[in-house]
Coordinates of N, CA and C in Angstrom, one line a residue:
Chain A
S1 N -12.3 -53.8 -60.4 CA -12.1 -54.3 -58.9 C -12.3 -53.1 -58.0
Q2 N -13.1 -53.4 -57.1 CA -13.3 -52.3 -56.1 C -12.2 -52.5 -54.9
Q3 N -11.2 -53.1 -55.2 CA -10.1 -53.3 -54.2 C -9.6 -52.0 -53.7
G4 N -9.7 -51.8 -52.4 CA -9.1 -50.6 -51.7 C -7.6 -50.4 -51.8
E5 N -7.3 -49.4 -52.2 CA -5.8 -49.0 -52.2 C -5.2 -48.1 -51.4
E6 N -4.3 -48.6 -50.3 CA -3.9 -47.8 -49.3 C -2.7 -46.9 -49.8
D7 N -2.7 -45.8 -49.2 CA -1.4 -44.8 -49.6 C -1.1 -44.2 -48.4
P8 N 0.0 -44.0 -47.8 CA 1.4 -44.5 -48.9 C 1.5 -46.1 -48.6
Q9 N 2.3 -46.6 -49.4 CA 2.7 -48.1 -49.2 C 3.6 -48.2 -47.8
A10 N 4.3 -47.4 -47.6 CA 5.2 -47.4 -46.4 C 5.3 -46.0 -45.8
L11 N 5.5 -46.0 -44.3 CA 5.4 -44.7 -43.7 C 6.3 -44.8 -42.5
S12 N 7.2 -43.9 -42.3 CA 8.1 -44.1 -41.0 C 8.0 -42.6 -40.4
I13 N 7.6 -42.6 -39.0 CA 7.4 -41.6 -38.3 C 8.1 -41.6 -37.0
Q14 N 8.5 -40.4 -36.3 CA 8.9 -40.6 -34.9 C 7.7 -40.8 -33.9
E15 N 8.2 -41.7 -32.9 CA 7.3 -42.0 -31.8 C 6.7 -40.5 -31.2
G16 N 5.3 -40.6 -30.9 CA 4.6 -39.3 -30.6 C 4.1 -38.6 -31.4
E17 N 4.5 -38.9 -32.8 CA 3.8 -38.1 -33.9 C 2.7 -38.8 -34.3
N18 N 1.8 -38.1 -35.1 CA 0.6 -38.6 -35.6 C 0.7 -39.4 -36.9
A19 N 0.2 -40.5 -37.2 CA 0.2 -41.2 -38.5 C -1.1 -41.3 -39.2
T20 N -0.9 -40.8 -40.5 CA -2.1 -40.8 -41.4 C -2.0 -41.8 -42.5
M21 N -2.8 -42.6 -42.8 CA -2.8 -43.4 -44.0 C -4.3 -43.4 -44.5
N22 N -4.2 -43.6 -45.9 CA -5.6 -43.3 -46.7 C -5.9 -44.7 -47.6
C23 N -7.0 -44.8 -47.7 CA -7.7 -45.8 -48.6 C -8.6 -45.3 -49.4
S24 N -8.4 -45.8 -50.8 CA -9.4 -45.3 -51.8 C -10.0 -46.6 -52.4
Y25 N -11.2 -46.6 -53.0 CA -11.8 -47.6 -53.4 C -12.8 -47.3 -54.7
K26 N -13.4 -48.3 -55.4 CA -13.9 -47.8 -56.6 C -15.4 -47.9 -56.8
T27 N -16.1 -48.8 -56.0 CA -17.5 -48.9 -56.2 C -18.2 -48.8 -54.9
S28 N -19.5 -48.7 -54.8 CA -20.3 -48.5 -53.7 C -20.0 -49.5 -52.6
I29 N -20.0 -49.1 -51.3 CA -19.8 -49.9 -50.3 C -20.8 -50.0 -49.2
N30 N -21.0 -51.0 -48.4 CA -21.8 -50.9 -47.3 C -20.9 -50.4 -45.9
N31 N -19.8 -50.7 -46.0 CA -18.9 -50.4 -44.9 C -17.4 -50.5 -45.3
L32 N -16.7 -49.9 -44.6 CA -15.2 -50.0 -44.7 C -14.5 -50.3 -43.3
Q33 N -13.5 -51.1 -43.2 CA -12.8 -51.6 -42.2 C -11.5 -51.4 -42.0
W34 N -10.9 -51.1 -41.0 CA -9.4 -51.1 -40.8 C -8.9 -52.1 -40.0
Y35 N -7.8 -52.9 -40.5 CA -7.2 -54.0 -39.8 C -5.8 -53.6 -39.4
R36 N -5.1 -54.1 -38.4 CA -3.7 -54.1 -38.4 C -3.2 -55.6 -38.3
Q37 N -1.9 -55.5 -38.9 CA -1.1 -57.0 -38.8 C 0.2 -56.7 -38.4
N38 N 0.5 -57.3 -37.3 CA 1.9 -57.3 -36.9 C 2.6 -58.3 -37.6
S39 N 4.0 -58.3 -37.7 CA 4.8 -59.2 -38.4 C 4.5 -60.4 -38.0
G40 N 4.2 -61.5 -39.0 CA 4.1 -62.8 -38.6 C 2.8 -63.3 -38.1
R41 N 1.9 -62.4 -38.0 CA 0.7 -62.6 -37.3 C -0.6 -62.5 -38.3
G42 N -1.6 -62.8 -37.6 CA -2.9 -62.7 -38.3 C -3.4 -61.3 -38.3
L43 N -4.3 -61.0 -39.0 CA -4.8 -59.5 -39.0 C -5.8 -59.4 -37.7
V44 N -5.8 -58.3 -37.1 CA -6.7 -57.7 -36.0 C -7.6 -56.6 -36.4
H45 N -8.8 -56.8 -36.2 CA -9.9 -55.7 -36.5 C -9.6 -54.6 -35.6
L46 N -9.6 -53.4 -36.3 CA -9.5 -52.2 -35.6 C -10.8 -51.3 -35.3
I47 N -11.4 -51.2 -36.5 CA -12.7 -50.3 -36.4 C -13.4 -50.3 -37.8
L48 N -14.7 -50.2 -37.7 CA -15.5 -50.3 -38.8 C -16.3 -49.1 -39.0
I49 N -16.4 -48.5 -40.1 CA -17.2 -47.4 -40.4 C -18.3 -47.7 -41.4
R50 N -19.6 -47.3 -41.2 CA -20.5 -47.5 -42.2 C -20.7 -46.5 -43.3
S51 N -21.3 -46.9 -44.3 CA -21.5 -45.9 -45.5 C -22.2 -44.6 -45.2
N52 N -23.0 -44.7 -44.2 CA -23.6 -43.6 -43.8 C -23.0 -42.6 -42.5
E53 N -22.0 -43.1 -42.2 CA -21.1 -42.4 -41.3 C -19.9 -41.7 -41.7
R54 N -19.6 -40.6 -41.2 CA -18.5 -39.9 -41.8 C -17.2 -39.7 -41.0
E55 N -17.3 -40.1 -39.7 CA -16.2 -40.1 -38.7 C -16.5 -40.9 -37.5
K56 N -15.4 -41.7 -37.0 CA -15.6 -42.6 -36.0 C -14.1 -42.6 -35.3
H57 N -14.3 -42.8 -33.8 CA -13.2 -42.7 -33.1 C -13.1 -43.9 -32.2
S58 N -12.0 -44.5 -32.0 CA -11.7 -45.5 -31.1 C -10.5 -45.4 -30.4
G59 N -10.3 -44.9 -29.2 CA -9.0 -44.6 -28.4 C -8.3 -43.6 -29.2
R60 N -7.0 -44.0 -29.7 CA -6.2 -43.2 -30.5 C -6.3 -43.2 -31.9
L61 N -7.3 -43.9 -32.4 CA -7.8 -44.1 -33.8 C -9.0 -43.1 -34.0
R62 N -8.7 -42.4 -35.2 CA -9.8 -41.8 -36.0 C -9.9 -42.0 -37.3
V63 N -11.1 -42.4 -37.7 CA -11.4 -42.9 -39.1 C -12.5 -42.0 -39.6
T64 N -12.1 -41.5 -40.9 CA -13.0 -40.7 -41.8 C -13.4 -41.4 -43.1
L65 N -14.6 -41.2 -43.5 CA -15.2 -41.8 -44.7 C -15.7 -40.8 -45.7
D66 N -15.5 -40.6 -46.8 CA -15.9 -39.8 -47.7 C -16.4 -40.6 -48.9
T67 N -17.6 -40.8 -48.8 CA -18.2 -41.7 -50.0 C -18.2 -41.0 -51.3
S68 N -18.3 -39.7 -51.3 CA -18.3 -38.8 -52.4 C -17.0 -38.9 -53.3
K69 N -15.9 -39.1 -52.6 CA -14.6 -39.3 -53.2 C -14.1 -40.6 -52.9
K70 N -14.9 -41.7 -52.5 CA -14.6 -43.0 -52.4 C -13.2 -43.2 -51.8
S71 N -13.1 -42.6 -50.4 CA -12.0 -42.7 -49.8 C -12.1 -42.6 -48.3
S72 N -11.1 -43.2 -47.4 CA -11.2 -43.2 -46.0 C -9.7 -42.9 -45.6
S73 N -9.7 -42.4 -44.2 CA -8.3 -42.2 -43.8 C -8.3 -42.7 -42.3
L74 N -7.3 -43.3 -41.9 CA -7.0 -43.7 -40.7 C -5.9 -42.8 -40.0
L75 N -6.3 -42.2 -38.9 CA -5.2 -41.4 -38.2 C -5.1 -42.1 -36.7
I76 N -3.7 -42.3 -36.6 CA -3.3 -42.7 -35.3 C -2.4 -41.6 -34.5
T77 N -3.1 -41.3 -33.5 CA -2.5 -40.1 -32.8 C -1.5 -40.7 -31.7
A78 N -0.5 -39.8 -31.5 CA 0.5 -39.9 -30.4 C 1.0 -41.4 -30.6
S79 N 1.5 -41.6 -31.7 CA 2.1 -43.0 -32.0 C 3.2 -43.6 -31.2
R80 N 3.1 -44.9 -30.9 CA 3.9 -45.6 -30.1 C 4.8 -46.7 -30.8
A81 N 5.9 -47.3 -30.2 CA 6.6 -48.1 -30.8 C 5.6 -49.3 -31.3
A82 N 4.6 -49.7 -30.3 CA 3.7 -50.9 -30.7 C 2.9 -50.7 -31.8
D83 N 2.9 -49.6 -32.3 CA 1.9 -49.4 -33.3 C 2.5 -49.6 -34.7
T84 N 4.1 -50.1 -34.7 CA 4.6 -50.5 -35.8 C 3.8 -51.9 -36.3
A85 N 3.3 -51.8 -37.6 CA 2.7 -52.9 -38.1 C 2.2 -52.6 -39.4
S86 N 1.6 -53.3 -40.2 CA 1.1 -53.1 -41.4 C -0.6 -52.8 -41.2
Y87 N -1.1 -51.9 -42.0 CA -2.4 -51.5 -41.6 C -3.2 -51.7 -43.2
F88 N -4.4 -52.4 -43.1 CA -5.2 -52.7 -44.2 C -6.6 -52.0 -44.3
C89 N -7.1 -51.6 -45.3 CA -8.5 -51.4 -45.4 C -9.2 -52.5 -46.1
A90 N -10.4 -52.6 -45.7 CA -11.3 -53.6 -46.4 C -12.5 -53.2 -46.6
T91 N -13.0 -53.1 -47.8 CA -14.5 -52.8 -48.2 C -15.4 -53.8 -48.4
E92 N -16.6 -53.6 -48.0 CA -17.6 -54.5 -48.2 C -18.7 -54.1 -49.3
S93 N -18.6 -54.8 -50.5 CA -19.5 -54.3 -51.7 C -21.0 -54.2 -51.3
S94 N -21.5 -53.0 -51.7 CA -23.1 -53.1 -51.4 C -23.9 -53.9 -52.6
R95 N -22.9 -54.4 -53.6 CA -23.8 -55.0 -54.7 C -23.8 -56.6 -54.2
D96 N -22.6 -57.2 -53.8 CA -22.7 -58.7 -53.5 C -22.3 -58.8 -51.9
D97 N -22.0 -57.9 -51.3 CA -21.7 -58.0 -49.8 C -20.2 -58.7 -49.6
K98 N -19.4 -58.8 -50.7 CA -18.1 -59.4 -50.7 C -17.1 -58.4 -50.1
I99 N -16.3 -58.8 -49.2 CA -15.2 -58.0 -48.6 C -13.8 -58.2 -49.5
I100 N -13.2 -57.0 -49.7 CA -11.8 -57.0 -50.4 C -11.1 -56.3 -49.7
F101 N -9.8 -56.8 -49.5 CA -8.7 -56.1 -48.7 C -7.7 -55.3 -49.7
G102 N -7.3 -54.3 -49.2 CA -6.2 -53.7 -50.0 C -4.9 -54.2 -49.6
K103 N -3.7 -53.7 -50.2 CA -2.4 -54.2 -50.1 C -1.7 -53.6 -48.9
G104 N -2.2 -52.8 -48.2 CA -1.7 -52.5 -46.9 C -0.6 -51.2 -47.0
T105 N -0.7 -50.5 -45.8 CA 0.5 -49.7 -45.5 C 1.3 -50.0 -44.4
R106 N 2.7 -50.0 -44.6 CA 3.5 -50.5 -43.6 C 3.9 -49.3 -42.9
L107 N 3.6 -49.3 -41.5 CA 3.9 -48.2 -40.7 C 5.2 -48.7 -39.6
H108 N 6.2 -47.7 -39.6 CA 7.1 -48.0 -38.9 C 7.4 -46.8 -37.8
I109 N 7.2 -47.0 -36.4 CA 7.4 -46.0 -35.6 C 8.9 -46.0 -35.1
L110 N 9.6 -44.9 -35.2 CA 11.0 -44.8 -35.1 C 11.1 -44.2 -33.4
P111 N 12.0 -44.8 -32.7 CA 12.3 -44.4 -31.2 C 12.6 -43.2 -31.0
Chain B
D1 N -9.0 -63.3 -27.6 CA -8.8 -63.8 -28.9 C -10.0 -64.7 -29.2
A2 N -10.5 -64.6 -30.5 CA -11.4 -65.4 -31.0 C -10.8 -66.9 -30.9
G3 N -11.7 -67.9 -30.7 CA -11.2 -69.3 -30.7 C -11.1 -69.7 -32.2
I4 N -10.1 -69.5 -32.8 CA -9.8 -69.9 -34.1 C -8.3 -70.3 -34.3
T5 N -8.3 -71.7 -34.9 CA -6.8 -72.3 -34.9 C -6.7 -72.8 -36.3
Q6 N -5.5 -73.0 -36.8 CA -5.1 -73.4 -38.2 C -4.1 -74.4 -38.0
S7 N -4.4 -75.5 -38.9 CA -3.2 -76.6 -38.8 C -3.0 -76.9 -40.4
P8 N -1.6 -77.5 -40.6 CA -0.6 -77.1 -39.8 C -0.1 -75.7 -39.8
R9 N 0.8 -75.2 -39.0 CA 1.2 -73.8 -39.1 C 2.2 -73.6 -40.1
H10 N 3.1 -74.7 -40.4 CA 4.1 -74.7 -41.4 C 3.8 -76.0 -42.2
K11 N 4.2 -75.8 -43.6 CA 4.0 -77.1 -44.3 C 5.0 -76.8 -45.6
V12 N 6.0 -77.8 -45.8 CA 6.8 -78.0 -46.9 C 6.4 -79.1 -47.7
T13 N 6.0 -78.9 -49.1 CA 5.5 -79.9 -49.8 C 6.1 -80.0 -51.3
E14 N 6.1 -80.9 -52.1 CA 6.5 -81.1 -53.5 C 5.3 -80.8 -54.4
T15 N 5.8 -80.1 -55.5 CA 4.7 -79.8 -56.6 C 4.1 -81.1 -56.9
G16 N 2.7 -81.2 -57.2 CA 2.0 -82.2 -57.6 C 1.2 -83.0 -56.4
T17 N 1.8 -82.8 -55.2 CA 1.1 -83.5 -54.1 C -0.2 -82.8 -53.7
P18 N -1.2 -83.5 -53.0 CA -2.3 -82.8 -52.4 C -1.9 -82.4 -51.0
V19 N -2.6 -81.2 -50.7 CA -2.3 -80.7 -49.5 C -3.7 -80.3 -49.0
T20 N -4.1 -80.4 -47.5 CA -5.3 -80.1 -47.0 C -4.8 -79.1 -45.8
L21 N -5.6 -78.0 -45.7 CA -5.2 -77.0 -44.5 C -6.5 -76.9 -43.7
R22 N -6.3 -77.0 -42.5 CA -7.5 -77.0 -41.6 C -7.7 -75.7 -40.8
C23 N -8.8 -75.3 -40.8 CA -9.3 -74.1 -39.9 C -10.4 -74.6 -38.8
H24 N -10.2 -74.4 -37.5 CA -11.2 -74.9 -36.6 C -11.5 -73.6 -35.9
Q25 N -12.8 -73.6 -35.5 CA -13.2 -72.4 -34.7 C -14.3 -73.1 -33.5
T26 N -14.0 -72.2 -32.4 CA -15.0 -72.7 -31.3 C -15.9 -71.6 -30.9
E27 N -16.3 -70.7 -31.9 CA -17.0 -69.5 -31.5 C -18.5 -69.6 -32.4
N28 N -18.8 -70.7 -33.0 CA -20.0 -71.1 -33.6 C -20.4 -69.9 -34.6
H29 N -19.4 -69.2 -35.3 CA -19.6 -68.2 -36.1 C -20.1 -68.7 -37.5
R30 N -20.9 -67.9 -38.1 CA -21.5 -68.5 -39.3 C -20.6 -68.5 -40.6
Y31 N -19.8 -67.4 -40.8 CA -19.0 -67.3 -41.9 C -17.6 -67.8 -41.7
M32 N -17.0 -68.4 -42.6 CA -15.6 -68.7 -42.5 C -14.9 -68.4 -43.9
Y33 N -13.5 -68.1 -43.9 CA -13.1 -67.5 -45.2 C -11.5 -68.2 -45.2
W34 N -11.1 -68.3 -46.3 CA -9.8 -68.7 -46.8 C -9.1 -67.6 -47.6
Y35 N -7.9 -67.1 -47.0 CA -7.2 -65.9 -47.9 C -5.9 -66.5 -48.0
R36 N -5.3 -66.0 -49.0 CA -3.8 -66.1 -49.2 C -3.3 -64.7 -49.1
Q37 N -2.0 -64.6 -48.5 CA -1.3 -63.4 -48.6 C 0.0 -63.5 -49.2
D38 N 0.2 -62.6 -50.3 CA 1.5 -62.7 -51.0 C 2.0 -61.1 -51.0
P39 N 3.3 -61.1 -50.9 CA 3.8 -59.6 -51.1 C 3.4 -59.0 -52.2
G40 N 2.9 -57.7 -52.2 CA 2.5 -56.8 -53.5 C 1.2 -57.2 -53.7
H41 N 0.5 -58.2 -53.0 CA -0.9 -58.5 -53.3 C -2.0 -58.4 -52.2
G42 N -1.4 -58.1 -51.1 CA -2.2 -58.0 -49.9 C -3.0 -59.4 -49.7
L43 N -4.2 -59.2 -49.2 CA -4.9 -60.5 -49.0 C -5.9 -60.6 -49.9
R44 N -6.0 -62.0 -50.5 CA -6.9 -62.2 -51.6 C -7.8 -63.5 -51.0
L45 N -9.1 -63.3 -51.3 CA -10.0 -64.3 -50.8 C -10.1 -65.5 -51.8
I46 N -9.9 -66.6 -51.2 CA -9.7 -67.7 -52.2 C -11.4 -68.5 -52.2
H47 N -11.9 -68.9 -51.0 CA -13.1 -69.4 -50.9 C -13.7 -68.8 -49.5
Y48 N -15.0 -69.0 -49.5 CA -15.6 -68.7 -48.1 C -16.9 -69.6 -48.1
S49 N -17.4 -69.6 -46.7 CA -18.5 -70.5 -46.5 C -19.4 -69.5 -45.7
Y50 N -20.8 -69.6 -45.9 CA -21.9 -69.0 -45.2 C -22.7 -69.9 -44.5
G51 N -22.3 -71.2 -44.4 CA -22.9 -72.2 -43.5 C -22.5 -73.7 -43.8
V52 N -23.0 -74.5 -43.1 CA -22.5 -76.0 -43.3 C -22.9 -76.4 -44.8
K53 N -22.0 -76.8 -45.5 CA -22.2 -77.2 -46.9 C -22.4 -76.1 -47.8
D54 N -22.5 -74.9 -47.4 CA -22.6 -73.7 -48.4 C -21.2 -73.0 -48.6
T55 N -20.8 -73.0 -49.7 CA -19.6 -72.3 -49.9 C -19.6 -71.7 -51.3
D56 N -18.6 -70.8 -51.5 CA -18.5 -69.9 -52.7 C -17.3 -69.6 -53.0
K57 N -16.9 -69.3 -54.2 CA -15.5 -68.8 -54.7 C -15.2 -67.4 -54.6
G58 N -14.0 -67.2 -54.2 CA -13.5 -65.8 -54.2 C -12.8 -65.4 -55.3
E59 N -11.8 -64.5 -55.1 CA -11.3 -64.0 -56.5 C -10.1 -64.9 -57.0
V60 N -9.6 -65.8 -56.2 CA -8.3 -66.6 -56.6 C -8.7 -68.0 -56.2
S61 N -9.9 -68.5 -56.7 CA -10.1 -69.9 -56.4 C -9.7 -71.0 -57.2
D62 N -9.2 -70.7 -58.3 CA -8.6 -71.9 -59.2 C -7.5 -72.6 -58.7
G63 N -7.6 -73.9 -58.7 CA -6.5 -74.7 -58.0 C -6.9 -75.2 -56.6
Y64 N -7.9 -74.6 -55.9 CA -8.4 -74.7 -54.6 C -9.8 -75.4 -54.5
S65 N -10.1 -76.1 -53.4 CA -11.3 -76.6 -53.2 C -11.6 -76.5 -51.7
V66 N -12.7 -76.3 -51.3 CA -13.2 -76.4 -49.9 C -14.1 -77.2 -49.5
S67 N -14.4 -77.6 -48.2 CA -15.5 -78.4 -47.6 C -15.7 -77.8 -46.2
R68 N -16.9 -77.8 -45.8 CA -17.5 -77.4 -44.6 C -18.5 -78.4 -44.2
S69 N -18.2 -79.4 -43.6 CA -19.1 -80.6 -43.1 C -19.7 -80.1 -41.5
K70 N -18.9 -79.4 -41.0 CA -19.4 -79.0 -39.6 C -19.2 -77.6 -39.4
T71 N -20.0 -77.0 -38.5 CA -20.0 -75.4 -38.4 C -18.5 -75.2 -38.0
E72 N -17.8 -75.9 -37.2 CA -16.5 -75.5 -36.6 C -15.4 -75.6 -37.5
D73 N -15.4 -76.5 -38.7 CA -14.4 -76.7 -39.5 C -14.6 -76.2 -41.0
F74 N -13.3 -75.7 -41.4 CA -13.4 -75.4 -42.8 C -12.0 -75.5 -43.4
L75 N -12.3 -76.7 -44.4 CA -10.8 -77.2 -44.9 C -10.6 -76.6 -46.4
L76 N -9.4 -76.3 -46.5 CA -8.8 -76.0 -47.9 C -8.2 -76.8 -48.5
T77 N -8.2 -77.3 -49.7 CA -7.4 -78.4 -50.3 C -6.8 -77.9 -51.6
L78 N -5.7 -78.3 -51.8 CA -5.0 -78.0 -53.0 C -4.7 -79.3 -53.5
E79 N -5.5 -79.6 -54.5 CA -5.5 -81.1 -55.1 C -4.1 -81.5 -55.6
S80 N -3.4 -80.5 -56.3 CA -2.2 -80.6 -56.9 C -1.4 -79.6 -56.8
A81 N -0.6 -79.5 -55.7 CA 0.0 -78.1 -55.3 C 1.0 -77.7 -56.4
T82 N 1.1 -76.5 -56.6 CA 2.2 -75.8 -57.5 C 2.9 -74.7 -56.8
S83 N 3.9 -74.4 -57.4 CA 4.9 -73.4 -57.0 C 4.2 -72.0 -56.6
S84 N 3.3 -71.8 -57.5 CA 2.6 -70.6 -57.4 C 1.7 -70.4 -56.2
Q85 N 1.5 -71.6 -55.5 CA 0.6 -71.6 -54.3 C 1.3 -71.6 -53.2
T86 N 2.7 -71.4 -53.2 CA 3.4 -71.0 -52.1 C 3.0 -69.6 -51.5
S87 N 2.8 -69.6 -50.3 CA 2.0 -68.4 -49.7 C 1.8 -68.5 -48.2
V88 N 1.2 -67.4 -47.6 CA 0.9 -67.7 -46.3 C -0.8 -67.6 -46.3
Y89 N -1.4 -68.7 -45.7 CA -2.7 -68.8 -45.8 C -3.4 -68.3 -44.4
F90 N -4.5 -67.6 -44.6 CA -5.2 -67.3 -43.4 C -6.7 -67.7 -43.5
C91 N -7.1 -68.2 -42.3 CA -8.4 -68.4 -42.2 C -9.1 -67.2 -41.2
A92 N -10.4 -66.9 -41.7 CA -11.1 -65.9 -40.7 C -12.4 -66.5 -40.5
I93 N -13.1 -65.7 -39.5 CA -14.5 -66.1 -39.2 C -15.2 -64.7 -39.1
S94 N -16.5 -64.9 -39.2 CA -17.3 -63.6 -38.7 C -18.8 -64.0 -38.6
G95 N -19.7 -63.3 -38.2 CA -21.0 -63.6 -38.1 C -21.6 -63.6 -36.8
T96 N -21.0 -62.8 -35.8 CA -21.6 -62.6 -34.5 C -22.8 -61.6 -34.8
S97 N -23.7 -61.5 -33.7 CA -24.8 -60.7 -33.8 C -24.5 -59.2 -33.7
G98 N -25.3 -58.2 -34.0 CA -25.2 -56.7 -33.8 C -24.0 -56.1 -34.4
A99 N -23.5 -55.2 -33.6 CA -22.6 -54.2 -34.2 C -21.3 -55.0 -34.8
H100 N -20.9 -56.1 -34.4 CA -19.8 -56.6 -34.8 C -20.0 -57.7 -35.8
Y101 N -21.1 -57.7 -36.4 CA -21.4 -58.7 -37.4 C -20.4 -58.8 -38.6
N102 N -19.9 -57.7 -38.9 CA -19.1 -57.5 -40.3 C -17.7 -57.9 -39.8
E103 N -17.4 -57.8 -38.5 CA -16.0 -57.9 -38.1 C -15.4 -59.3 -38.3
Q104 N -14.2 -59.4 -38.9 CA -13.6 -60.8 -39.1 C -12.5 -61.0 -38.1
F105 N -12.4 -62.2 -37.6 CA -11.4 -62.7 -36.7 C -10.5 -63.6 -37.4
F106 N -9.1 -63.4 -37.5 CA -8.2 -64.1 -38.2 C -7.4 -65.0 -37.4
G107 N -7.3 -66.4 -38.0 CA -6.3 -67.1 -37.5 C -4.8 -66.9 -37.4
P108 N -3.9 -67.7 -37.2 CA -2.5 -67.3 -37.0 C -1.9 -67.5 -38.3
G109 N -2.4 -68.3 -39.2 CA -1.8 -68.3 -40.4 C -1.1 -69.7 -40.6
T110 N -1.1 -70.1 -42.0 CA -0.4 -71.3 -42.3 C 0.8 -70.8 -43.3
R111 N 2.0 -71.2 -43.1 CA 2.9 -70.7 -44.2 C 3.2 -72.1 -45.0
L112 N 2.9 -71.9 -46.2 CA 3.0 -73.3 -47.1 C 4.2 -73.1 -48.2
T113 N 4.9 -73.9 -48.2 CA 6.0 -74.0 -49.2 C 6.0 -75.0 -50.3
V114 N 5.7 -74.7 -51.6 CA 5.6 -75.8 -52.6 C 7.1 -75.9 -53.4
L115 N 7.8 -76.8 -53.2 CA 9.1 -76.8 -53.9 C 8.8 -77.6 -55.3

């Protein structure tokens, strides 16, 4: 399975701090995406990074991709209470274009 | 928000009964997906469609069937529901042009309980 695996499974930080979560995968990919899920809601797309990209920014989000290590990281800077959610990585296989989601990281921002 | 709805939003049914979940989109997206989400497993793909009447299996397709007779509707059917199919089901769509081609938009989910 090329399922992405997020690390850590859960993370609690103080508001204002930076949050970093990681995703590892097993096979070659076309791209990797990060999604956010608030409790009881559907997933919301955050950012997509292609296999030929190394870093991408969107607002307070910074995503890196290291294809040699088959890993990605999502950094949320200056965290806010509204960032409390679960975060999922999703990899698109370069072999069959199928997208597989990881199990997610639960982020809790403490006031 | 992408125009994607799911119905019903909640359903309780008994083992052995058939159940159909509906996903409806107003975005004319080509791809539609059905996922289930369970604690400890994340999101797992059940079936997906890449066009009208074109569908394929995902990683957990056993016990499920799908149909897509119109671009806007993607139906998920549990022919004979089992307790192991108790889950939250999400529909997603993708397929706009350009840089957002791979981005998936998710519906609000359907919580299904099989007693």
